[in-house]
mmCIF file of C-alpha atoms and ligand atoms in Angstrom:
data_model
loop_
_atom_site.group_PDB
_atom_site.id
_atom_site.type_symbol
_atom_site.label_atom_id
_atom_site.label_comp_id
_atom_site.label_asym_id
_atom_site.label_seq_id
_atom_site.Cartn_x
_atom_site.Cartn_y
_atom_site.Cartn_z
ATOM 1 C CA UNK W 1 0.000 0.000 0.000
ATOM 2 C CA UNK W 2 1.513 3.279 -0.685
ATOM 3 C CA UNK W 3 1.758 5.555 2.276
ATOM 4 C CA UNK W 4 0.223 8.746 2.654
ATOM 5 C CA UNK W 5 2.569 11.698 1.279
ATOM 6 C CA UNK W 6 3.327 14.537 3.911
ATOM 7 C CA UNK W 7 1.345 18.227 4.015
ATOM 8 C CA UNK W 8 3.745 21.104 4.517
ATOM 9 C CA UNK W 9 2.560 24.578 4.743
ATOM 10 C CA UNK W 10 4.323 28.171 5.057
ATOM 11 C CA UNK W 11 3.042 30.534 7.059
ATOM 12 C CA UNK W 12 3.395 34.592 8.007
ATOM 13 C CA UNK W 13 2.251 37.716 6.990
ATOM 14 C CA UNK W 14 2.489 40.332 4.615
ATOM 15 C CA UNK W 15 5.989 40.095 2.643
ATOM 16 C CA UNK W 16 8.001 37.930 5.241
ATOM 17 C CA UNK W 17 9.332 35.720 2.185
ATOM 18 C CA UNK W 18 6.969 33.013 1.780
ATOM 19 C CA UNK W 19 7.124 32.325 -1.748
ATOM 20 C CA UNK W 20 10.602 33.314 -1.921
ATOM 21 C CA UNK W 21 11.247 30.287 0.821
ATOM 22 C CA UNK W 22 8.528 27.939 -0.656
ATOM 23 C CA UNK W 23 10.962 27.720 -3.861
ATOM 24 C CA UNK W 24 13.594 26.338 -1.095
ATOM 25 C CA UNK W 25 11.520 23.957 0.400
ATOM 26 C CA UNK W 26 10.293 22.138 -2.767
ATOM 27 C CA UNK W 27 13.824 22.422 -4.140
ATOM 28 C CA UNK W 28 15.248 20.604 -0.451
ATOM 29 C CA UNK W 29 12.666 17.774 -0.692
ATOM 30 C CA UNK W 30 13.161 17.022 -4.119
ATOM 31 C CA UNK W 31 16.979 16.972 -3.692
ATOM 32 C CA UNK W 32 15.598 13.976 -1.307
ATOM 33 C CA UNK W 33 13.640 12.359 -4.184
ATOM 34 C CA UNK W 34 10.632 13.440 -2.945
ATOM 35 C CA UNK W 35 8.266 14.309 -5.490
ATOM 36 C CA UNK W 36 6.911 17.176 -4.440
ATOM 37 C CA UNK W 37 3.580 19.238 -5.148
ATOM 38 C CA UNK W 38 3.509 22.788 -4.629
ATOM 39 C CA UNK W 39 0.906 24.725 -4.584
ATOM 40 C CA UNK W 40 -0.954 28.024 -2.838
ATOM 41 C CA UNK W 41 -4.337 28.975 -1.179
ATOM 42 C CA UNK W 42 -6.323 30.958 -1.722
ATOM 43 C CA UNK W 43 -6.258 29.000 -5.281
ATOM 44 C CA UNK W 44 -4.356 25.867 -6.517
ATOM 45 C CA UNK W 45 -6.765 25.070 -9.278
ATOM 46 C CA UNK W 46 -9.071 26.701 -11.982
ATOM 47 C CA UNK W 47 -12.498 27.305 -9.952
ATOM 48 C CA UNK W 48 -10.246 28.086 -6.395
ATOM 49 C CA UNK W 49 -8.096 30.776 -8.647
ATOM 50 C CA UNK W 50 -11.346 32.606 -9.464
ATOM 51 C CA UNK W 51 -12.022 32.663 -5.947
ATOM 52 C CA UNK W 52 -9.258 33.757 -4.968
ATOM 53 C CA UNK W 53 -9.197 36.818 -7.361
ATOM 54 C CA UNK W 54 -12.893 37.977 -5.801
ATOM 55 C CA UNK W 55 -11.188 38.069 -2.154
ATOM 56 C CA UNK W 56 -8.156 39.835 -3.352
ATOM 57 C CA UNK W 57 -9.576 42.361 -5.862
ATOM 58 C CA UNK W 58 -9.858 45.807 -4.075
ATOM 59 C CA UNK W 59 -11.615 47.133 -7.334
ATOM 60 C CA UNK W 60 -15.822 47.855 -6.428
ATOM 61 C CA UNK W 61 -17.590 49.806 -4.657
ATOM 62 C CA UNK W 62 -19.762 46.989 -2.793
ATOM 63 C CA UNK W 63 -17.398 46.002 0.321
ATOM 64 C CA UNK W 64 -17.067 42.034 0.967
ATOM 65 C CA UNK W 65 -18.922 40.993 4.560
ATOM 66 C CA UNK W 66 -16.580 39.576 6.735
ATOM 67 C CA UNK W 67 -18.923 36.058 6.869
ATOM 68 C CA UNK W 68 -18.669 35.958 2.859
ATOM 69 C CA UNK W 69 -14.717 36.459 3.116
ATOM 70 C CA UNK W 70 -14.895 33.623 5.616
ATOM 71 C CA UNK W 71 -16.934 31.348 3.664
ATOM 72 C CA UNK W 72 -15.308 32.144 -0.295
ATOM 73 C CA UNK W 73 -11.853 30.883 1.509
ATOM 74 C CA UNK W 74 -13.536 27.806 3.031
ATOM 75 C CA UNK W 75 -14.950 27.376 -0.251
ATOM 76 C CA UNK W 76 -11.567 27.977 -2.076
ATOM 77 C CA UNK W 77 -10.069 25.485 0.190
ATOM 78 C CA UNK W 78 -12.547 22.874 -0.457
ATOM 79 C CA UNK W 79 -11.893 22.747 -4.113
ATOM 80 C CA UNK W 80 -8.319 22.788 -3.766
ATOM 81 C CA UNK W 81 -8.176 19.582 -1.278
ATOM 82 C CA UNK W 82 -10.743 17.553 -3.439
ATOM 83 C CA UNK W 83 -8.799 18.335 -6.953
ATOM 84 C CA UNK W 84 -5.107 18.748 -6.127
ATOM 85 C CA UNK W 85 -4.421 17.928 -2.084
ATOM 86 C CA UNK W 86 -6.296 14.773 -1.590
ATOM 87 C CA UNK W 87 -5.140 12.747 -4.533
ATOM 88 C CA UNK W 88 -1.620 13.640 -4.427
ATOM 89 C CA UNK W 89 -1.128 12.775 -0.771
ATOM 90 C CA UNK W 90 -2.832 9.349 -1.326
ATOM 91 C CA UNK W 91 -0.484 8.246 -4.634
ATOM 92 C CA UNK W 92 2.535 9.165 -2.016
ATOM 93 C CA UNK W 93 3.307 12.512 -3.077
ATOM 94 C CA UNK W 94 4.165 15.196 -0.888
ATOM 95 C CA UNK W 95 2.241 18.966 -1.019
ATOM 96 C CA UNK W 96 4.229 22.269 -0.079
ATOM 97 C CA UNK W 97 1.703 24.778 0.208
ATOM 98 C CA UNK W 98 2.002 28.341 0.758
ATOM 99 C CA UNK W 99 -0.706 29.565 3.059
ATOM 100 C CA UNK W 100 -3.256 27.077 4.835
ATOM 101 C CA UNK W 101 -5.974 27.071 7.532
ATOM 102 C CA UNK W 102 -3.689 28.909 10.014
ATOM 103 C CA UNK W 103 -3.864 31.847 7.847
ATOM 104 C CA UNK W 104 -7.657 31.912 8.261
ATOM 105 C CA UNK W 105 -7.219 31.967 12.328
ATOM 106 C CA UNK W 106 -4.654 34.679 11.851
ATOM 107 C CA UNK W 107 -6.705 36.884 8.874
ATOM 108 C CA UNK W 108 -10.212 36.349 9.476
ATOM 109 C CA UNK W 109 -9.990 35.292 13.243
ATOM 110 C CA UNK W 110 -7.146 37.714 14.532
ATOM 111 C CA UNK W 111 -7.501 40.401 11.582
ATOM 112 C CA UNK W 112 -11.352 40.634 11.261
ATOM 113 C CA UNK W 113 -12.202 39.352 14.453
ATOM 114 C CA UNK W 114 -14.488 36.017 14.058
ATOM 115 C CA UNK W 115 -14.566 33.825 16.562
ATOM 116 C CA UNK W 116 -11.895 30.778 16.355
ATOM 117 C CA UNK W 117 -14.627 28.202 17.515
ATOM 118 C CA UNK W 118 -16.942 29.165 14.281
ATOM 119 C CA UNK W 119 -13.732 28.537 12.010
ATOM 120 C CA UNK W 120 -12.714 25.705 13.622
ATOM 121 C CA UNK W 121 -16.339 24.691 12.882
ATOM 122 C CA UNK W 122 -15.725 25.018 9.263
ATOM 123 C CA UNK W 123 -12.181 23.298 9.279
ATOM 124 C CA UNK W 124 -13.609 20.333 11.019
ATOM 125 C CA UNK W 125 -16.567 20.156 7.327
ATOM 126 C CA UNK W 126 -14.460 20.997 4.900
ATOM 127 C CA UNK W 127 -11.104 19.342 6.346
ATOM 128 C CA UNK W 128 -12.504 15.814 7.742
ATOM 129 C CA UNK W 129 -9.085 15.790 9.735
ATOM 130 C CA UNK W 130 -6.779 16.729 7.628
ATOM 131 C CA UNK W 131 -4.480 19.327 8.848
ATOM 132 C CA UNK W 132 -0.895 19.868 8.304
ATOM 133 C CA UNK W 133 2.085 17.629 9.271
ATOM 134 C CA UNK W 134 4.549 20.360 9.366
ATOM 135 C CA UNK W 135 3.854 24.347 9.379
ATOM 136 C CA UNK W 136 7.108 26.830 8.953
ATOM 137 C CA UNK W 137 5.718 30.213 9.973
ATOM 138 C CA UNK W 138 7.851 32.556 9.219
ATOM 139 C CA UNK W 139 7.908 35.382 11.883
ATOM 140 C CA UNK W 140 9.288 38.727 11.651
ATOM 141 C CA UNK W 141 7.591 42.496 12.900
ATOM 142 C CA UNK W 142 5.063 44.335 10.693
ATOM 143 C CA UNK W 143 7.063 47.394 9.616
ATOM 144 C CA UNK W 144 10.206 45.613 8.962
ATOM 145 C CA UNK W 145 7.979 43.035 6.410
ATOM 146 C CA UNK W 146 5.832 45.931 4.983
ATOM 147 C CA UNK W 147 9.060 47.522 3.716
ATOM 148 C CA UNK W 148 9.908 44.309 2.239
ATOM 149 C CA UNK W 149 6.686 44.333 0.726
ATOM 150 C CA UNK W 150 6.874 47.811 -0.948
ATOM 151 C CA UNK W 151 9.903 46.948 -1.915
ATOM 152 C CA UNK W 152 8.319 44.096 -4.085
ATOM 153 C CA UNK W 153 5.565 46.426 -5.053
ATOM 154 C CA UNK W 154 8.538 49.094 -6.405
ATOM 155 C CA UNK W 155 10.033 46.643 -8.136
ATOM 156 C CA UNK W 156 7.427 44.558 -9.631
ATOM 157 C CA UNK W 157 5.175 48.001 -10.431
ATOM 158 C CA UNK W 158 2.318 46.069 -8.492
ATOM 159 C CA UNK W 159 -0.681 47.038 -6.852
ATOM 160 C CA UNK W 160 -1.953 46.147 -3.296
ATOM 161 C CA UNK W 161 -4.715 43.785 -3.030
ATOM 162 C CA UNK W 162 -7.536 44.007 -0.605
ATOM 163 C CA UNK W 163 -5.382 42.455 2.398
ATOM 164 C CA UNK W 164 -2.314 44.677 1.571
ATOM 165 C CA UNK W 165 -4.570 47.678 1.821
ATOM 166 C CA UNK W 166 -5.540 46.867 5.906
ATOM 167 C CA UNK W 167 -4.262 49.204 8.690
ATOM 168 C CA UNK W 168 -1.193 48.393 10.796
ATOM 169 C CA UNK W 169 -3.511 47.046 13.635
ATOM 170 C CA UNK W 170 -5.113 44.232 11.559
ATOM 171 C CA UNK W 171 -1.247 43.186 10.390
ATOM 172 C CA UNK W 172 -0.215 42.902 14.230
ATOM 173 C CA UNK W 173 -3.651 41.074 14.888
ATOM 174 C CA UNK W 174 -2.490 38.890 12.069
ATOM 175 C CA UNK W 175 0.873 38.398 13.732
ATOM 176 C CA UNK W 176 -0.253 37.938 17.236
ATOM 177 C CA UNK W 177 -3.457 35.208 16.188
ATOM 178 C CA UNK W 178 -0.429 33.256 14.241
ATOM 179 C CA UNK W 179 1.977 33.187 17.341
ATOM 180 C CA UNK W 180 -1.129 31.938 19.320
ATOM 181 C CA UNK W 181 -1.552 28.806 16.991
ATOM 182 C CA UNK W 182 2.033 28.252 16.938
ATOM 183 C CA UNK W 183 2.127 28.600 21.111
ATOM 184 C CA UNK W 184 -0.999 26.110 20.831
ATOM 185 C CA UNK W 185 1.164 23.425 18.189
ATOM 186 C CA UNK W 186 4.328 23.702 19.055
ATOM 187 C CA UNK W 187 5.022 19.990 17.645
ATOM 188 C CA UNK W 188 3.304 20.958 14.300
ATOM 189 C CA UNK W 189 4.060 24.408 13.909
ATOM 190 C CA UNK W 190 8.141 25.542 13.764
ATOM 191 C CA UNK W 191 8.726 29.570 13.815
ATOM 192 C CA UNK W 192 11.158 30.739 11.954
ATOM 193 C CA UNK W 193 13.325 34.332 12.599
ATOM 194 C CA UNK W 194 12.469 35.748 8.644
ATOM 195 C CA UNK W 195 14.264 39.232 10.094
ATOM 196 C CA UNK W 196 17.516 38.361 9.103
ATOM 197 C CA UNK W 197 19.381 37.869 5.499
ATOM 198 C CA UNK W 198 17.580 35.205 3.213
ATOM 199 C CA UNK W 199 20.677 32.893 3.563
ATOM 200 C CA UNK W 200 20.621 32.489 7.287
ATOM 201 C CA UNK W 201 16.400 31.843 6.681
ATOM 202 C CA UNK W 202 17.298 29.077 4.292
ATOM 203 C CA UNK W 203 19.810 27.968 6.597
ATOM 204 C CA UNK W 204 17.179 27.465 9.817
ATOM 205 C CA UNK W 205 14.694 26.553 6.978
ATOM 206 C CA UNK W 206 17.059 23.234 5.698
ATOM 207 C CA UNK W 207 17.540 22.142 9.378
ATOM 208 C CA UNK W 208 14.080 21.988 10.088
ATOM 209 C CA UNK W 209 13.531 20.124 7.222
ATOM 210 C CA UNK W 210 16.608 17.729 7.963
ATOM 211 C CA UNK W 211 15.154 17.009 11.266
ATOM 212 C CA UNK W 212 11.435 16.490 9.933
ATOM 213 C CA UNK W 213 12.672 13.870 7.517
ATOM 214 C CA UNK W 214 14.892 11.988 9.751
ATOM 215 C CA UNK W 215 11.681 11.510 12.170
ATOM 216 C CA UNK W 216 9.626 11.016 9.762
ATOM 217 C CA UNK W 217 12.109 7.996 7.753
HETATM 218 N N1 T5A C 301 -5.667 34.848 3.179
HETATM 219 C C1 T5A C 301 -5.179 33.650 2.763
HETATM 220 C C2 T5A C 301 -6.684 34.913 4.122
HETATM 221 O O1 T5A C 301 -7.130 35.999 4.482
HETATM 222 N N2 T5A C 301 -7.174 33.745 4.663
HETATM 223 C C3 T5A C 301 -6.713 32.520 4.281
HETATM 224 O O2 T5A C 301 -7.187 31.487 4.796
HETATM 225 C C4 T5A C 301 -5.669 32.472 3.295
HETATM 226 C C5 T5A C 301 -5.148 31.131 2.850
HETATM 227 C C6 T5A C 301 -3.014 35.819 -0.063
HETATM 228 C C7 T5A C 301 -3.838 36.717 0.817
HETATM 229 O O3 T5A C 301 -4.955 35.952 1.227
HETATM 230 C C8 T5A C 301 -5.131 36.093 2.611
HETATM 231 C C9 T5A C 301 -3.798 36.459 3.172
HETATM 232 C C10 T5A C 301 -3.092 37.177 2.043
HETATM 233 O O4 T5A C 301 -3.297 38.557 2.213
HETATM 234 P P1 T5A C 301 -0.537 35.842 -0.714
HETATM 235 O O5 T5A C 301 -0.095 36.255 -2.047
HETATM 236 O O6 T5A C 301 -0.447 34.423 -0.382
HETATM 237 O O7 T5A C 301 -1.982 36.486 -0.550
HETATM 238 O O8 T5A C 301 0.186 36.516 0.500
HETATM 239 P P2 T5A C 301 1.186 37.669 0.582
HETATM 240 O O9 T5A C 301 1.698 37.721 1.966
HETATM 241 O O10 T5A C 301 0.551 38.900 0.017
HETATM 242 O O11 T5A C 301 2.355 37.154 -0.340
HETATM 243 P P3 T5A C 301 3.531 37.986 -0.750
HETATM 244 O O12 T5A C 301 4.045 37.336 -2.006
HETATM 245 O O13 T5A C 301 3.230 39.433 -0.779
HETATM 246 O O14 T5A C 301 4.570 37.827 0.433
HETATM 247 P P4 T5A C 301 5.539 36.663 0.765
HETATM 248 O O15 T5A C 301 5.311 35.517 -0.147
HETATM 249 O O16 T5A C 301 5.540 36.388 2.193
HETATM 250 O O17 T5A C 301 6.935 37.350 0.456
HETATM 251 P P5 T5A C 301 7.880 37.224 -0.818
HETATM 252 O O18 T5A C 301 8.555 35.912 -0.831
HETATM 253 O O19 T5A C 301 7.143 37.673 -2.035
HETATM 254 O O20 T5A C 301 8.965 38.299 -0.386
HETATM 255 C C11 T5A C 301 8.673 39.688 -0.339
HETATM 256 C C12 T5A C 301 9.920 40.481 -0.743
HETATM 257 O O21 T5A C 301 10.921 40.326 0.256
HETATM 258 C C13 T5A C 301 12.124 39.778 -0.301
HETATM 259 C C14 T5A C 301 11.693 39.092 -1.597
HETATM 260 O O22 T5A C 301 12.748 39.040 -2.520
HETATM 261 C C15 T5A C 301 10.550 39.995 -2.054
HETATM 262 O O23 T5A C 301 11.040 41.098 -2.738
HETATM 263 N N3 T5A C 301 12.686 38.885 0.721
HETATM 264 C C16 T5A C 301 13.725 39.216 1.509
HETATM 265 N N4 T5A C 301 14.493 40.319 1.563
HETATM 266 C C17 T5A C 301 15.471 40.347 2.502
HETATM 267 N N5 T5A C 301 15.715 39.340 3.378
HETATM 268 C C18 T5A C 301 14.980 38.210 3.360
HETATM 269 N N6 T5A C 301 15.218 37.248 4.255
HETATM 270 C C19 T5A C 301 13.920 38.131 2.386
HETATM 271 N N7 T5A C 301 12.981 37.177 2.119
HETATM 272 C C20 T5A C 301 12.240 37.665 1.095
#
């Protein structure tokens, strides 16, 4: 029987180098012959992409209800896990993803204030136990990543989306909620100093990983 592949996520706010790191992570597994899925919420296929452009498009005049925000993610995420998740842990593979259910405590619980018990609600429905066997949150203070992040924006000539766009209060909210779940999983969950040079990141980043796959052989 093959066995079940592994479920990584990365984790953090605004700018603290997720995607830039997710690159590393896939590259560090497959150097292990891992094969090696990556992929991203909001989105990961067709139907969760277009979902995931209604909760970042700051464009309209009709503001999105907190609840709806809540549910379109939920919704995202259930797509993504029955099309691209699901089947590639069961043939064996392993999935990287950048951004999971911890980002909906930390956004819509600790940012916009819903109560954890109604998400966890909706994790338990849509997730059937599945959560995570790993989660690299990287951790660094809001004005030191939002410089980062207009960096990004200078360079790539981008715009913000609707999350971007939030005061400094939501982004520490954000920070705080993800601390909390990382306080609460401390076996699952691994937080990572992301204010300090991208080498010595990858550097923590690669031991982690090391140490993961040597329990896990
Ligand atoms: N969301 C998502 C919810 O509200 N609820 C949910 O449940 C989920 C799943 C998705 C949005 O959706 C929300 C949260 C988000 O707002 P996103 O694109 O996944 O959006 O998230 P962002 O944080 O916006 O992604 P970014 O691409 O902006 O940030 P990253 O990926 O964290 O940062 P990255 O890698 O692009 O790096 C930013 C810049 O910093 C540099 C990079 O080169 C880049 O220029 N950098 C460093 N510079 C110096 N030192 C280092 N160590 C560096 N690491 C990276």
């Amino acid at each position: 029987m093959t066995r079940r592949g592994r479920f990584i996520t990365l984790e953090g706010g605004e700018g603290v180098g997720k995607t830039t790191n997710l690159a590393l992570v896939v590259d560090h597994l497959e150097a292990h012959g891992i094969e090696v899925v990556r992929t991203r919420e909001p989105g990961g296929t067709p139907r969760a992409e277009a979902i995931r452009g209604l909760l970042l498009d700051p464009a309209g005049n009709e503001p999105l209800d907190d609840d709806a925000e809540l549910l379109l993610v939920f919704a995202a995420r259930a797509q993504h896990l029955a099309r691209v998740v699901r089947p590639a842990l069961e043939r064996g593979a392993w999935v990287v993803c950048d951004r999971f259910t911890d980002a909906t405590f930390a956004y819509q619980g600790g940012g916009r204030g819903i109560d954890a018990s109604r998400i966890a609600e909706l994790e338990a429905f849509v997730q059937r136990g599945l959560t995570p066997d790993l989660t690299l949150l990287l951790d660094m203070p809001m004005a030191a990543a939002q410089r980062r992040l207009e960096g990004r924006l200078d360079h790539d000539g981008g715009e913000r989306d609707r999350f971007e766009r939030e005061r400094a209060e939501f982004f520490e909210a954000v920070r705080r909620a993800y601390l909390a779940r990382a306080k609460a999983a401390p076996d699952r969950v691994c937080v990572v100093n992301a204010d300090q040079p991208l080498d010595a990141v990858q550097d923590e980043l690669r031991t982690l990983l090391d140490d993961r796959l040597e329990a896990w052989s």
